[in-house]
XYZ file of C-alpha atoms in Angstrom:
718
model
C -12.344 -127.422 -20.003
C -9.725 -125.165 -21.532
C -9.388 -121.548 -20.322
C -8.132 -118.865 -22.604
C -6.094 -116.196 -20.875
C -5.660 -112.833 -22.521
C -2.105 -111.755 -23.009
C -2.639 -108.563 -20.975
C -3.534 -110.442 -17.815
C -1.617 -112.566 -15.422
C -2.662 -116.092 -16.060
C -2.670 -117.290 -12.488
C -4.701 -114.359 -11.342
C -7.297 -114.788 -14.095
C -7.836 -118.469 -13.404
C -8.294 -117.818 -9.744
C -10.887 -115.114 -10.364
C -12.833 -117.264 -12.780
C -12.922 -120.133 -10.310
C -14.238 -117.895 -7.536
C -16.829 -116.509 -9.911
C -17.903 -119.985 -10.900
C -18.209 -121.074 -7.308
C -20.347 -118.073 -6.516
C -22.582 -118.832 -9.503
C -23.118 -122.394 -8.367
C -24.139 -121.179 -4.917
C -26.653 -118.760 -6.374
C -28.193 -121.444 -8.522
C -28.405 -123.839 -5.614
C -30.140 -121.275 -3.452
C -32.622 -120.347 -6.168
C -33.448 -123.970 -7.106
C -31.786 -123.837 -10.537
C -29.590 -126.655 -11.789
C -26.060 -126.135 -12.814
C -26.908 -126.778 -16.430
C -29.382 -123.958 -16.489
C -32.551 -125.934 -15.988
C -34.959 -124.824 -13.225
C -38.172 -123.032 -12.485
C -36.840 -119.419 -12.820
C -34.388 -119.210 -15.634
C -35.231 -115.484 -16.140
C -33.267 -114.656 -13.002
C -30.123 -116.389 -14.204
C -28.420 -112.981 -14.545
C -28.889 -110.331 -11.772
C -29.238 -106.731 -12.804
C -26.983 -104.021 -11.292
C -28.890 -101.534 -9.005
C -30.087 -98.418 -10.741
C -28.255 -95.231 -9.736
C -30.224 -92.710 -7.625
C -31.604 -89.587 -9.251
C -29.065 -87.512 -7.316
C -26.232 -89.656 -8.654
C -27.525 -89.452 -12.244
C -27.912 -85.671 -11.869
C -24.408 -85.379 -10.508
C -22.988 -87.392 -13.378
C -24.930 -85.669 -16.143
C -25.021 -82.072 -14.953
C -22.375 -79.427 -15.748
C -19.742 -78.343 -13.162
C -21.763 -75.951 -10.857
C -24.735 -78.284 -10.775
C -22.510 -81.192 -9.884
C -21.054 -79.147 -7.030
C -24.547 -78.312 -5.751
C -25.501 -81.961 -5.993
C -22.388 -82.862 -4.075
C -23.253 -80.375 -1.308
C -26.787 -81.736 -1.135
C -25.436 -85.260 -0.826
C -23.138 -84.227 2.016
C -26.055 -82.458 3.724
C -28.043 -85.690 3.566
C -25.174 -87.434 5.261
C -25.208 -84.831 8.032
C -28.865 -85.513 8.679
C -29.143 -87.170 12.089
C -30.046 -90.857 12.042
C -30.690 -92.067 15.536
C -29.767 -94.420 16.886
C -26.644 -95.178 14.843
C -26.780 -98.838 13.826
C -23.001 -99.147 13.520
C -22.254 -97.888 17.068
C -22.770 -99.173 20.573
C -23.638 -97.623 23.925
C -23.964 -93.842 24.262
C -22.197 -93.341 20.935
C -25.314 -94.538 19.124
C -26.941 -91.201 20.131
C -23.948 -88.862 19.747
C -23.733 -86.561 16.699
C -21.076 -87.437 14.153
C -18.050 -85.263 13.511
C -19.678 -84.042 10.329
C -22.689 -82.832 12.312
C -20.486 -81.096 14.872
C -18.513 -79.422 12.092
C -21.665 -78.330 10.327
C -23.112 -76.794 13.487
C -19.870 -74.946 14.224
C -19.623 -73.570 10.692
C -23.270 -72.492 10.786
C -22.835 -70.720 14.140
C -19.667 -69.002 12.962
C -21.299 -67.834 9.786
C -24.340 -66.452 11.542
C -22.149 -64.718 14.147
C -20.076 -63.052 11.444
C -23.209 -61.860 9.688
C -24.772 -60.518 12.896
C -21.589 -58.819 14.122
C -20.996 -57.314 10.708
C -24.523 -55.959 10.631
C -24.162 -54.550 14.160
C -20.836 -52.932 13.273
C -22.309 -51.348 10.139
C -25.304 -50.048 12.088
C -23.183 -48.529 14.905
C -22.557 -44.776 14.701
C -20.221 -42.760 16.908
C -22.410 -40.362 18.969
C -21.997 -36.659 18.313
C -22.368 -35.568 21.953
C -20.145 -36.512 24.863
C -21.843 -37.527 28.092
C -21.495 -35.891 31.491
C -18.403 -37.902 32.363
C -16.563 -35.838 29.781
C -18.197 -32.511 30.711
C -17.787 -32.324 34.478
C -19.038 -29.207 36.281
C -18.426 -27.676 39.658
C -20.762 -27.812 42.661
C -22.055 -24.559 44.145
C -22.949 -24.151 47.828
C -25.276 -21.443 49.134
C -25.860 -19.904 52.546
C -29.312 -20.228 54.062
C -30.174 -16.771 52.671
C -29.493 -17.961 49.113
C -26.200 -16.153 48.573
C -23.238 -18.180 47.225
C -20.986 -19.654 49.887
C -18.441 -21.774 47.993
C -17.651 -23.506 44.733
C -15.966 -26.879 44.572
C -14.817 -29.268 41.895
C -12.417 -29.208 38.984
C -14.505 -27.146 36.616
C -11.377 -25.307 35.383
C -10.393 -28.465 33.637
C -7.195 -28.702 31.609
C -7.284 -31.164 28.741
C -3.575 -31.913 28.461
C -2.208 -32.700 24.970
C -0.496 -36.062 24.815
C 2.818 -34.443 23.997
C 2.724 -32.643 27.365
C 2.125 -35.861 29.299
C 5.487 -37.483 30.150
C 6.423 -40.832 28.654
C 6.687 -42.300 32.162
C 3.070 -41.367 32.868
C 1.879 -42.894 29.624
C 4.008 -45.969 30.183
C 2.621 -46.453 33.694
C -0.974 -46.238 32.477
C -0.370 -48.624 29.580
C 1.440 -51.099 31.842
C -1.378 -50.999 34.381
C -4.364 -51.028 32.050
C -3.575 -52.225 28.525
C 0.000 -53.124 27.518
C -1.108 -54.180 24.014
C -2.967 -50.928 23.377
C -1.001 -49.906 20.287
C -1.416 -53.310 18.613
C -4.903 -54.474 19.594
C -8.041 -53.789 17.515
C -9.668 -51.767 20.269
C -11.286 -54.660 22.094
C -10.137 -57.732 23.950
C -12.294 -60.751 23.101
C -11.202 -62.614 26.227
C -11.724 -59.488 28.323
C -15.179 -58.912 26.872
C -16.074 -62.523 27.591
C -14.937 -62.237 31.195
C -16.742 -58.929 31.639
C -19.960 -60.364 30.218
C -19.673 -63.335 32.534
C -19.181 -61.047 35.533
C -22.041 -58.831 34.391
C -24.426 -61.768 34.146
C -23.124 -63.273 37.377
C -23.082 -59.955 39.271
C -19.440 -60.420 40.122
C -16.465 -58.074 40.284
C -16.641 -55.512 37.485
C -13.088 -54.187 37.379
C -10.843 -55.043 34.468
C -11.559 -56.861 31.251
C -11.598 -53.755 29.000
C -9.024 -52.180 26.735
C -8.181 -48.499 27.021
C -10.294 -47.872 23.918
C -13.297 -49.532 25.552
C -12.786 -47.570 28.761
C -12.548 -44.323 26.802
C -15.793 -45.170 24.989
C -17.461 -45.817 28.342
C -16.109 -42.540 29.747
C -17.303 -40.251 26.979
C -20.197 -41.963 25.220
C -21.921 -44.395 27.573
C -23.212 -44.568 31.124
C -21.707 -46.677 33.890
C -24.474 -49.227 34.367
C -23.787 -52.951 34.180
C -25.648 -54.741 31.428
C -24.911 -57.084 28.545
C -26.391 -54.577 26.091
C -24.144 -51.761 27.314
C -21.074 -54.015 27.088
C -21.944 -55.055 23.517
C -22.461 -51.433 22.469
C -19.145 -50.537 24.093
C -17.345 -53.207 22.045
C -18.924 -52.081 18.762
C -18.097 -48.421 19.428
C -14.536 -49.349 20.417
C -14.005 -51.231 17.145
C -15.382 -48.371 15.101
C -13.457 -45.740 17.052
C -10.232 -47.708 16.701
C -10.673 -47.729 12.918
C -11.489 -44.042 12.665
C -9.258 -42.458 15.308
C -5.521 -42.626 15.938
C -4.223 -44.515 18.944
C -2.545 -41.372 20.278
C -5.815 -39.444 20.159
C -7.630 -42.257 21.976
C -4.948 -42.389 24.683
C -5.056 -38.606 25.078
C -8.820 -38.650 25.444
C -8.669 -41.500 27.931
C -6.097 -39.760 30.140
C -8.185 -36.575 30.170
C -11.553 -38.168 30.998
C -10.785 -40.957 33.477
C -11.842 -40.645 37.107
C -9.043 -40.675 39.705
C -11.040 -40.008 42.890
C -10.956 -36.909 45.122
C -13.353 -35.245 42.730
C -10.854 -35.347 39.876
C -11.299 -36.258 36.232
C -8.192 -36.313 34.064
C -4.514 -36.924 34.758
C -3.695 -33.217 35.173
C -6.201 -32.660 37.986
C -5.204 -35.975 39.551
C -1.569 -34.849 39.688
C -2.641 -31.641 41.420
C -5.009 -33.407 43.824
C -2.553 -36.072 44.970
C 0.839 -34.385 44.605
C 0.130 -30.675 44.259
C 1.969 -30.461 40.933
C 1.300 -30.496 37.211
C 1.372 -33.774 35.314
C 4.567 -32.715 33.524
C 6.404 -32.719 36.866
C 5.530 -36.288 37.826
C 8.209 -38.957 38.019
C 7.693 -42.638 37.239
C 6.953 -43.553 40.863
C 4.231 -40.938 41.199
C 2.867 -41.891 37.790
C 2.661 -45.551 38.852
C 0.555 -44.599 41.880
C -1.836 -42.469 39.817
C -2.158 -45.348 37.346
C -3.199 -47.633 40.204
C -6.189 -45.361 40.901
C -7.692 -46.275 37.532
C -8.592 -49.670 38.965
C -10.751 -47.988 41.609
C -9.878 -44.828 43.515
C -12.023 -45.835 46.480
C -9.809 -48.908 46.905
C -6.384 -47.314 46.373
C -6.509 -43.787 47.839
C -4.155 -44.215 50.857
C -5.775 -41.391 52.830
C -9.054 -43.305 53.184
C -7.835 -46.270 55.258
C -4.869 -48.446 56.188
C -6.218 -51.220 53.971
C -6.248 -48.802 51.038
C -2.671 -47.818 51.793
C -1.516 -51.437 51.763
C -3.314 -52.107 48.475
C -1.875 -48.949 46.918
C 1.714 -49.868 47.839
C 1.304 -53.389 46.481
C -0.192 -52.255 43.159
C 2.320 -49.405 42.826
C 5.177 -51.890 43.065
C 3.490 -54.247 40.601
C 2.997 -51.463 38.044
C 6.662 -50.465 38.219
C 7.671 -54.095 37.656
C 5.198 -54.299 34.805
C 6.751 -51.174 33.242
C 10.042 -53.033 33.111
C 8.321 -55.950 31.352
C 6.777 -53.618 28.763
C 10.004 -51.700 28.187
C 8.767 -48.433 29.671
C 11.470 -48.595 32.350
C 14.868 -50.195 32.499
C 15.823 -52.348 35.467
C 18.246 -49.658 36.576
C 15.512 -47.009 36.483
C 13.133 -49.302 38.336
C 15.698 -49.787 41.100
C 15.535 -46.068 41.941
C 11.910 -46.336 43.125
C 12.088 -48.187 46.426
C 9.891 -46.045 48.668
C 6.210 -45.450 48.024
C 5.607 -41.788 47.050
C 3.078 -40.780 49.695
C 0.422 -38.483 48.193
C -1.033 -35.470 49.980
C -3.418 -36.345 52.788
C -6.073 -34.102 51.304
C -6.604 -32.603 47.911
C -6.604 -28.789 47.762
C -10.032 -29.109 46.216
C -12.115 -26.385 47.859
C -12.057 -22.894 46.496
C -13.275 -21.566 49.850
C -12.148 -19.908 53.065
C -10.804 -21.330 56.319
C -14.112 -22.154 58.030
C -16.104 -22.580 54.838
C -14.098 -25.728 54.138
C -15.637 -27.359 57.200
C -19.098 -26.247 56.152
C -18.615 -27.621 52.646
C -17.332 -30.907 54.031
C -20.396 -31.339 56.258
C -22.832 -30.327 53.527
C -21.228 -32.590 50.914
C -21.390 -35.608 53.210
C -25.010 -34.957 54.052
C -25.998 -34.195 50.427
C -24.638 -37.504 49.146
C -26.389 -39.414 51.899
C -29.745 -37.618 51.732
C -29.888 -37.546 47.912
C -28.566 -41.113 47.583
C -25.653 -40.055 45.385
C -22.436 -41.994 45.000
C -19.135 -40.173 45.399
C -18.548 -40.600 41.675
C -21.915 -39.086 40.756
C -21.435 -36.174 43.126
C -17.931 -35.478 41.834
C -19.309 -35.060 38.309
C -20.679 -31.755 39.573
C -23.511 -29.600 38.395
C -25.259 -29.568 41.792
C -26.569 -26.504 43.614
C -26.530 -27.246 47.351
C -28.618 -24.902 49.496
C -27.301 -25.302 53.031
C -28.813 -24.486 56.408
C -25.767 -22.465 57.489
C -26.558 -18.943 58.666
C -23.891 -16.482 57.519
C -24.258 -14.133 60.530
C -24.268 -16.894 63.142
C -21.297 -18.591 61.512
C -19.375 -15.332 61.573
C -20.271 -14.683 65.241
C -19.234 -18.183 66.304
C -15.961 -18.024 64.383
C -15.101 -14.613 65.813
C -15.816 -15.796 69.366
C -13.567 -18.847 68.993
C -10.781 -16.860 67.331
C -10.875 -14.349 70.178
C -10.619 -17.113 72.793
C -7.785 -18.811 70.893
C -5.770 -15.592 70.663
C -6.221 -14.945 74.385
C -5.092 -18.470 75.270
C -1.988 -18.133 73.110
C -1.172 -14.906 74.850
C -1.787 -16.171 78.418
C -0.144 -19.590 78.097
C 1.549 -20.200 74.702
C 2.858 -23.664 75.625
C -0.513 -25.120 76.602
C -2.318 -23.239 73.832
C -0.421 -25.194 71.160
C -2.474 -28.285 71.988
C -5.732 -26.433 72.697
C -8.746 -27.270 70.511
C -12.251 -25.860 70.291
C -15.319 -27.552 68.844
C -18.566 -25.631 68.549
C -21.918 -25.863 66.828
C -25.318 -24.138 66.792
C -28.405 -26.248 65.999
C -31.991 -24.967 65.735
C -34.862 -26.741 67.454
C -36.035 -28.007 64.044
C -32.706 -29.740 63.360
C -31.046 -27.162 61.110
C -27.302 -26.812 61.689
C -26.797 -23.051 61.668
C -23.090 -22.757 62.380
C -20.031 -24.840 63.237
C -16.437 -24.189 64.170
C -14.315 -27.036 62.885
C -10.809 -25.831 63.703
C -8.288 -23.102 62.957
C -7.908 -23.899 59.225
C -9.164 -26.869 57.205
C -6.023 -26.735 55.069
C -3.849 -27.257 58.142
C -6.143 -29.522 60.169
C -8.066 -32.124 58.206
C -10.670 -33.147 60.776
C -13.735 -31.216 61.919
C -13.690 -30.544 65.675
C -17.412 -29.759 65.755
C -18.124 -33.287 64.551
C -15.394 -35.129 66.468
C -16.214 -37.649 69.208
C -13.015 -37.032 71.116
C -13.686 -36.163 74.757
C -16.374 -37.093 77.332
C -19.441 -34.951 77.920
C -18.904 -34.871 81.686
C -21.555 -33.148 83.773
C -23.115 -31.658 80.614
C -24.695 -35.122 80.260
C -26.751 -34.798 83.486
C -29.927 -33.433 81.771
C -30.299 -36.734 79.889
C -30.187 -38.706 83.154
C -32.755 -36.349 84.650
C -35.008 -36.684 81.577
C -34.817 -40.496 81.677
C -35.833 -40.543 85.351
C -38.748 -38.177 84.741
C -39.854 -40.220 81.725
C -39.593 -43.736 83.185
C -39.508 -43.342 86.977
C -37.137 -45.202 89.282
C -37.005 -48.698 90.736
C -36.063 -48.962 94.389
C -36.326 -52.760 94.354
C -35.406 -55.254 91.666
C -38.934 -56.418 90.837
C -40.913 -53.503 92.261
C -43.039 -51.094 90.285
C -41.560 -47.844 88.992
C -41.804 -44.840 91.313
C -42.445 -41.433 89.793
C -39.893 -38.703 90.420
C -40.181 -34.916 90.146
C -37.883 -31.936 90.433
C -38.551 -32.038 94.186
C -37.560 -35.675 94.709
C -34.696 -35.743 97.221
C -31.399 -37.569 96.723
C -28.167 -37.639 98.689
C -25.878 -34.884 97.432
C -22.879 -35.549 99.645
C -19.461 -36.156 98.175
C -18.049 -39.676 98.124
C -21.290 -41.589 98.722
C -21.437 -45.229 97.642
C -23.412 -46.175 94.551
C -26.024 -48.798 95.365
C -28.149 -51.397 93.633
C -31.336 -52.948 95.109
C -29.110 -55.694 96.532
C -26.519 -53.382 98.082
C -23.331 -51.488 97.133
C -22.059 -51.649 93.560
C -18.620 -53.239 93.153
C -16.412 -52.803 90.112
C -14.541 -55.659 88.446
C -11.512 -54.988 90.597
C -13.533 -55.644 93.743
C -13.648 -51.990 94.706
C -16.810 -50.291 95.900
C -17.856 -47.539 93.475
C -18.431 -44.053 94.883
C -19.392 -40.768 93.220
C -17.656 -37.425 93.586
C -18.700 -33.778 93.302
C -16.594 -31.002 91.809
C -14.311 -29.662 94.491
C -15.392 -32.414 96.906
C -18.323 -30.336 98.086
C -21.279 -31.944 99.897
C -24.873 -30.712 99.619
C -26.832 -33.117 101.851
C -30.336 -34.095 100.774
C -31.197 -32.105 97.645
C -34.028 -32.012 95.133
C -33.217 -33.248 91.636
C -34.140 -29.945 89.969
C -31.887 -28.046 92.335
C -29.119 -30.632 91.920
C -29.178 -30.141 88.153
C -29.129 -26.357 88.527
C -26.049 -26.598 90.792
C -24.456 -29.421 88.754
C -24.228 -31.784 91.728
C -22.928 -35.120 90.448
C -23.651 -37.595 93.220
C -27.475 -37.599 93.049
C -27.381 -38.298 89.306
C -24.984 -41.195 89.521
C -27.419 -42.932 91.852
C -30.415 -41.703 89.857
C -29.018 -43.394 86.751
C -28.742 -46.698 88.627
C -32.313 -46.377 89.950
C -33.718 -45.472 86.526
C -31.736 -48.115 84.685
C -28.640 -47.352 82.639
C -30.259 -48.876 79.559
C -33.128 -46.378 79.859
C -30.687 -43.502 80.371
C -28.790 -44.470 77.249
C -31.964 -44.923 75.225
C -33.276 -41.507 76.288
C -30.012 -39.802 75.355
C -30.015 -41.497 71.947
C -33.621 -40.563 71.281
C -32.736 -36.975 72.162
C -29.931 -36.916 69.592
C -26.742 -38.583 70.808
C -25.276 -41.376 68.692
C -24.990 -44.924 69.991
C -21.370 -45.046 68.830
C -20.400 -42.406 71.409
C -21.322 -44.645 74.344
C -19.051 -47.031 76.137
C -19.871 -49.697 78.750
C -23.077 -49.349 80.784
C -21.460 -48.717 84.156
C -22.370 -46.114 86.834
C -19.868 -43.616 85.353
C -22.067 -43.356 82.262
C -24.465 -41.111 84.219
C -21.639 -38.631 84.802
C -20.943 -38.313 81.080
C -18.490 -41.015 80.020
C -20.048 -40.845 76.522
C -18.102 -38.832 73.936
C -20.635 -36.943 71.783
C -19.632 -34.292 69.264
C -20.509 -30.633 69.702
C -23.140 -30.982 66.971
C -24.815 -33.873 68.783
C -24.729 -32.185 72.187
C -26.334 -29.080 70.697
C -28.929 -31.284 69.003
C -29.699 -33.072 72.286
C -30.316 -29.833 74.200
C -32.395 -28.545 71.265
C -34.761 -31.485 71.854
C -35.629 -30.134 75.301
C -36.228 -26.672 73.822
C -38.532 -28.243 71.192
C -40.942 -29.641 73.817
C -39.415 -33.127 73.631
C -39.484 -33.587 69.848
C -36.241 -34.434 68.121
C -35.175 -33.823 64.528
C -31.888 -35.291 63.348
C -29.421 -32.453 62.661
C -29.069 -31.679 58.962
C -27.023 -29.232 56.913
C -28.731 -29.223 53.485
C -32.256 -27.940 52.898
C -32.469 -28.328 49.130
C -30.509 -29.618 46.128
C -30.908 -28.915 42.426
C -28.914 -30.036 39.428
C -28.853 -27.784 36.408
C -32.070 -26.208 37.651
C -33.948 -29.471 38.275
C -34.927 -30.455 41.801
C -33.084 -33.432 43.263
C -35.086 -35.684 45.564
C -33.858 -35.267 49.114
C -34.680 -37.356 52.163
C -35.426 -34.901 54.965
C -35.465 -35.904 58.626
C -38.850 -35.869 60.347
C -39.625 -34.840 63.906
C -40.223 -37.684 66.361
C -41.121 -37.775 70.017
C -38.065 -38.291 72.243
C -39.619 -37.548 75.664
C -42.977 -36.261 76.846
C -43.537 -32.537 76.578
C -43.897 -32.287 80.373
C -40.517 -33.968 80.820
C -38.851 -31.605 78.336
C -40.421 -28.633 80.094
C -39.099 -29.790 83.480
C -35.576 -30.292 82.093
C -35.653 -26.913 80.351
C -36.825 -25.265 83.579
C -33.918 -26.784 85.511
C -31.477 -25.637 82.796
C -32.927 -22.125 82.990
C -32.313 -22.136 86.758
C -28.797 -23.442 86.115
C -28.025 -20.500 83.822
C -29.481 -17.927 86.218
C -27.683 -19.436 89.205
C -24.315 -19.501 87.473
C -24.727 -16.159 85.671
C -26.885 -13.914 87.843
C -25.554 -10.762 86.188
C -26.066 -11.871 82.577
C -27.965 -9.382 80.443
C -30.307 -11.007 77.937
C -33.665 -10.419 76.342
C -33.973 -14.060 75.233
C -35.161 -17.103 77.113
C -31.863 -18.725 78.010
C -31.195 -22.155 79.482
C -27.872 -23.944 79.761
C -25.166 -25.398 81.937
C -21.451 -26.036 82.100
C -19.872 -29.447 81.856
C -16.672 -30.640 83.456
C -14.952 -34.025 83.654
C -13.428 -35.618 86.718
C -10.048 -35.967 85.002
C -10.093 -32.361 83.692
C -9.763 -33.342 80.028
C -12.682 -31.273 78.738
C -14.738 -28.195 79.541
C -18.203 -27.695 78.016
C -20.930 -25.147 77.876
C -24.245 -26.079 76.270
C -27.259 -23.817 76.249
C -30.300 -22.644 74.339
C -31.343 -19.099 73.444
C -34.286 -18.249 71.195
C -34.757 -21.929 70.291
C -31.175 -22.249 69.055
C -28.925 -24.589 70.993
C -25.157 -24.036 70.972
C -22.522 -26.390 72.344
C -18.888 -25.428 72.896
C -16.117 -27.734 74.086
C -12.474 -26.995 74.871
C -9.852 -29.724 75.226
C -6.158 -30.368 74.730
C -4.599 -32.976 72.441
C -1.063 -32.958 71.073
C -1.703 -34.412 67.626
C 2.021 -34.845 67.007
C 2.210 -37.397 69.821
C -1.137 -39.147 70.312
C -4.912 -38.770 70.351
C -5.063 -39.058 74.135
C -6.674 -35.967 75.757
C -4.424 -33.962 78.081
C -5.421 -32.123 81.289
C -6.563 -28.573 80.700
C -4.674 -27.286 83.730
C -6.682 -24.060 83.910
C -6.294 -22.963 80.281
C -10.057 -23.326 79.774
C -10.749 -20.940 82.651
C -12.551 -21.510 85.919
C -16.146 -22.165 86.915
C -16.757 -18.438 87.242
C -14.815 -17.491 84.089
C -15.233 -20.402 81.718
C -13.698 -20.091 78.237
C -16.438 -22.257 76.655
C -19.061 -19.955 78.240
C -17.255 -16.890 76.864
C -17.409 -18.379 73.374
C -21.051 -19.413 73.836
C -22.179 -15.999 75.098
C -20.182 -14.187 72.407
C -21.739 -16.299 69.656
C -25.261 -15.866 71.071
C -24.913 -12.129 71.767
C -25.442 -12.512 75.525
C -23.652 -10.131 77.875
């Protein structure tokens, strides 16, 4: 057979193709039962028809351009349709989506997200009104008669223009909070993601926001943690960034941020921490103030040693960061080697010398009783109606000032370290007056609330009350024996303290004995008489017989705090506990209130902008039986009459002095007209240590006690 090869084709290639085609044709005929010459049962199938194109293919080929494109998209969509399991794959890959499916899902999600975010952005409007974080008020305190006592807070707020805020201050804030502030779109996507994750996971909430977002939160939103609030913050930040200049945003942020110590805004922060205007700050001081933006409660050095360490570390980091951002040169950074210690206390109270102590007590109690955070309270707007009585406060202050002046005149050297703590508490728990120190601006701690020195023999009424309430145990397993004011105990000096098994030995192997003031012995003496004469030795043994745990429990139920107690050893009965003047007055007030105790409180009522604020008020509870309280009060009345037979008074008065064996404190605690007043005098040289020093006679004698002079002067008793 001769093959004709067209001139346009390669001859060898054409022959080869024809041969292959012929071979394939022979195979088809053999399989279908048809002879090579064309004979066979199904000659109609000699030529196979090509498959018909699908409707989609015909549409794609025949349609104009846009229709072809739509057909093409539809075809690709059909390919993306999952077909499981994949026949051309093995193992887990048979069930995995193809790359086309992954790409389609990603594009769909992105498109929907863009549409939703765009809609949310378009629907977001900048609020017209600023919230309370941007409109802070002052807090007003009132005396118990309703007259104003003090105003606190930074209500005279100065919104500093950005041009008046030094570049170093701005640079420190930007380095600490948002170095990319001037180039970012107002939000940080990674920061928002981290913040949302922490919000959902209830983790740490600091960080993650740009300055624009923080400004939005300060002036438009509340401070709660929720995904919705975070999303709204981001939308507002984007919109604000597009409609407001970066300088205006930074100015607003610096004037509305909270820096602790009751301050909002960089100007008030500069005054609170350094006593100067913001324009006078240097880069080191600015770096410290910038650290407070991360959390003033964590970085105010005056609050704790841990805070101080954190503040120094972050201060140094911010200065280094300012070098990285170009705000400082390395040479300028090298000048700041020592941490710029801020003031110990902010000059925040617009009050008088003693009123500062009253405000401090009332503010602490108000936050606790009204369940307010420091941040909420510092926003201001509260009217705090205190329990402080103006007349009694004035009388107590005058009495202490008179005693202080006399001490400085009689013994100037010892008087330098002399301190007085005093407080008057009503039987219903109201704190009527306190003396916290000479001047709150000079001395930061409140002496009426300090647990500094032991109670000494002023503690004996609590031992007596515990014995009357619970009885005594003469044997280890025996039943309790009732005691009365007539029950006799050994009142001699130097007697050994005993347990049911024999003498009590201390850890050093020494037998413990009790001593009386002046080494005086009284022989067998009734407990009521022993309390009236302040004989120590019967009560040291009485505490052992009653049980030191019961003595401690009785004292705590009467008003003393558990934190003021040390080890339960025999010396506890002679007043080793260190209660404050407020707590001692509260304890004696329990006996005057027929055995019912009310925790001392300094705030009777709180309102905010005229609306009542819910306040948790302490309730009266039974501390000891009424008969026990009456017996203790009777013994204290005898104690007052015995020690002060010439006192002129029209009130029912009960009280006693308190001394310590090491002469580090002198007390007088007594009740008149259902008001209990406690006064303590002690010496501590605060420039050297907190260890109490001997009084060495500066607090007077038993017959002319300085604490009694203050007590009688404050109570109007001659």
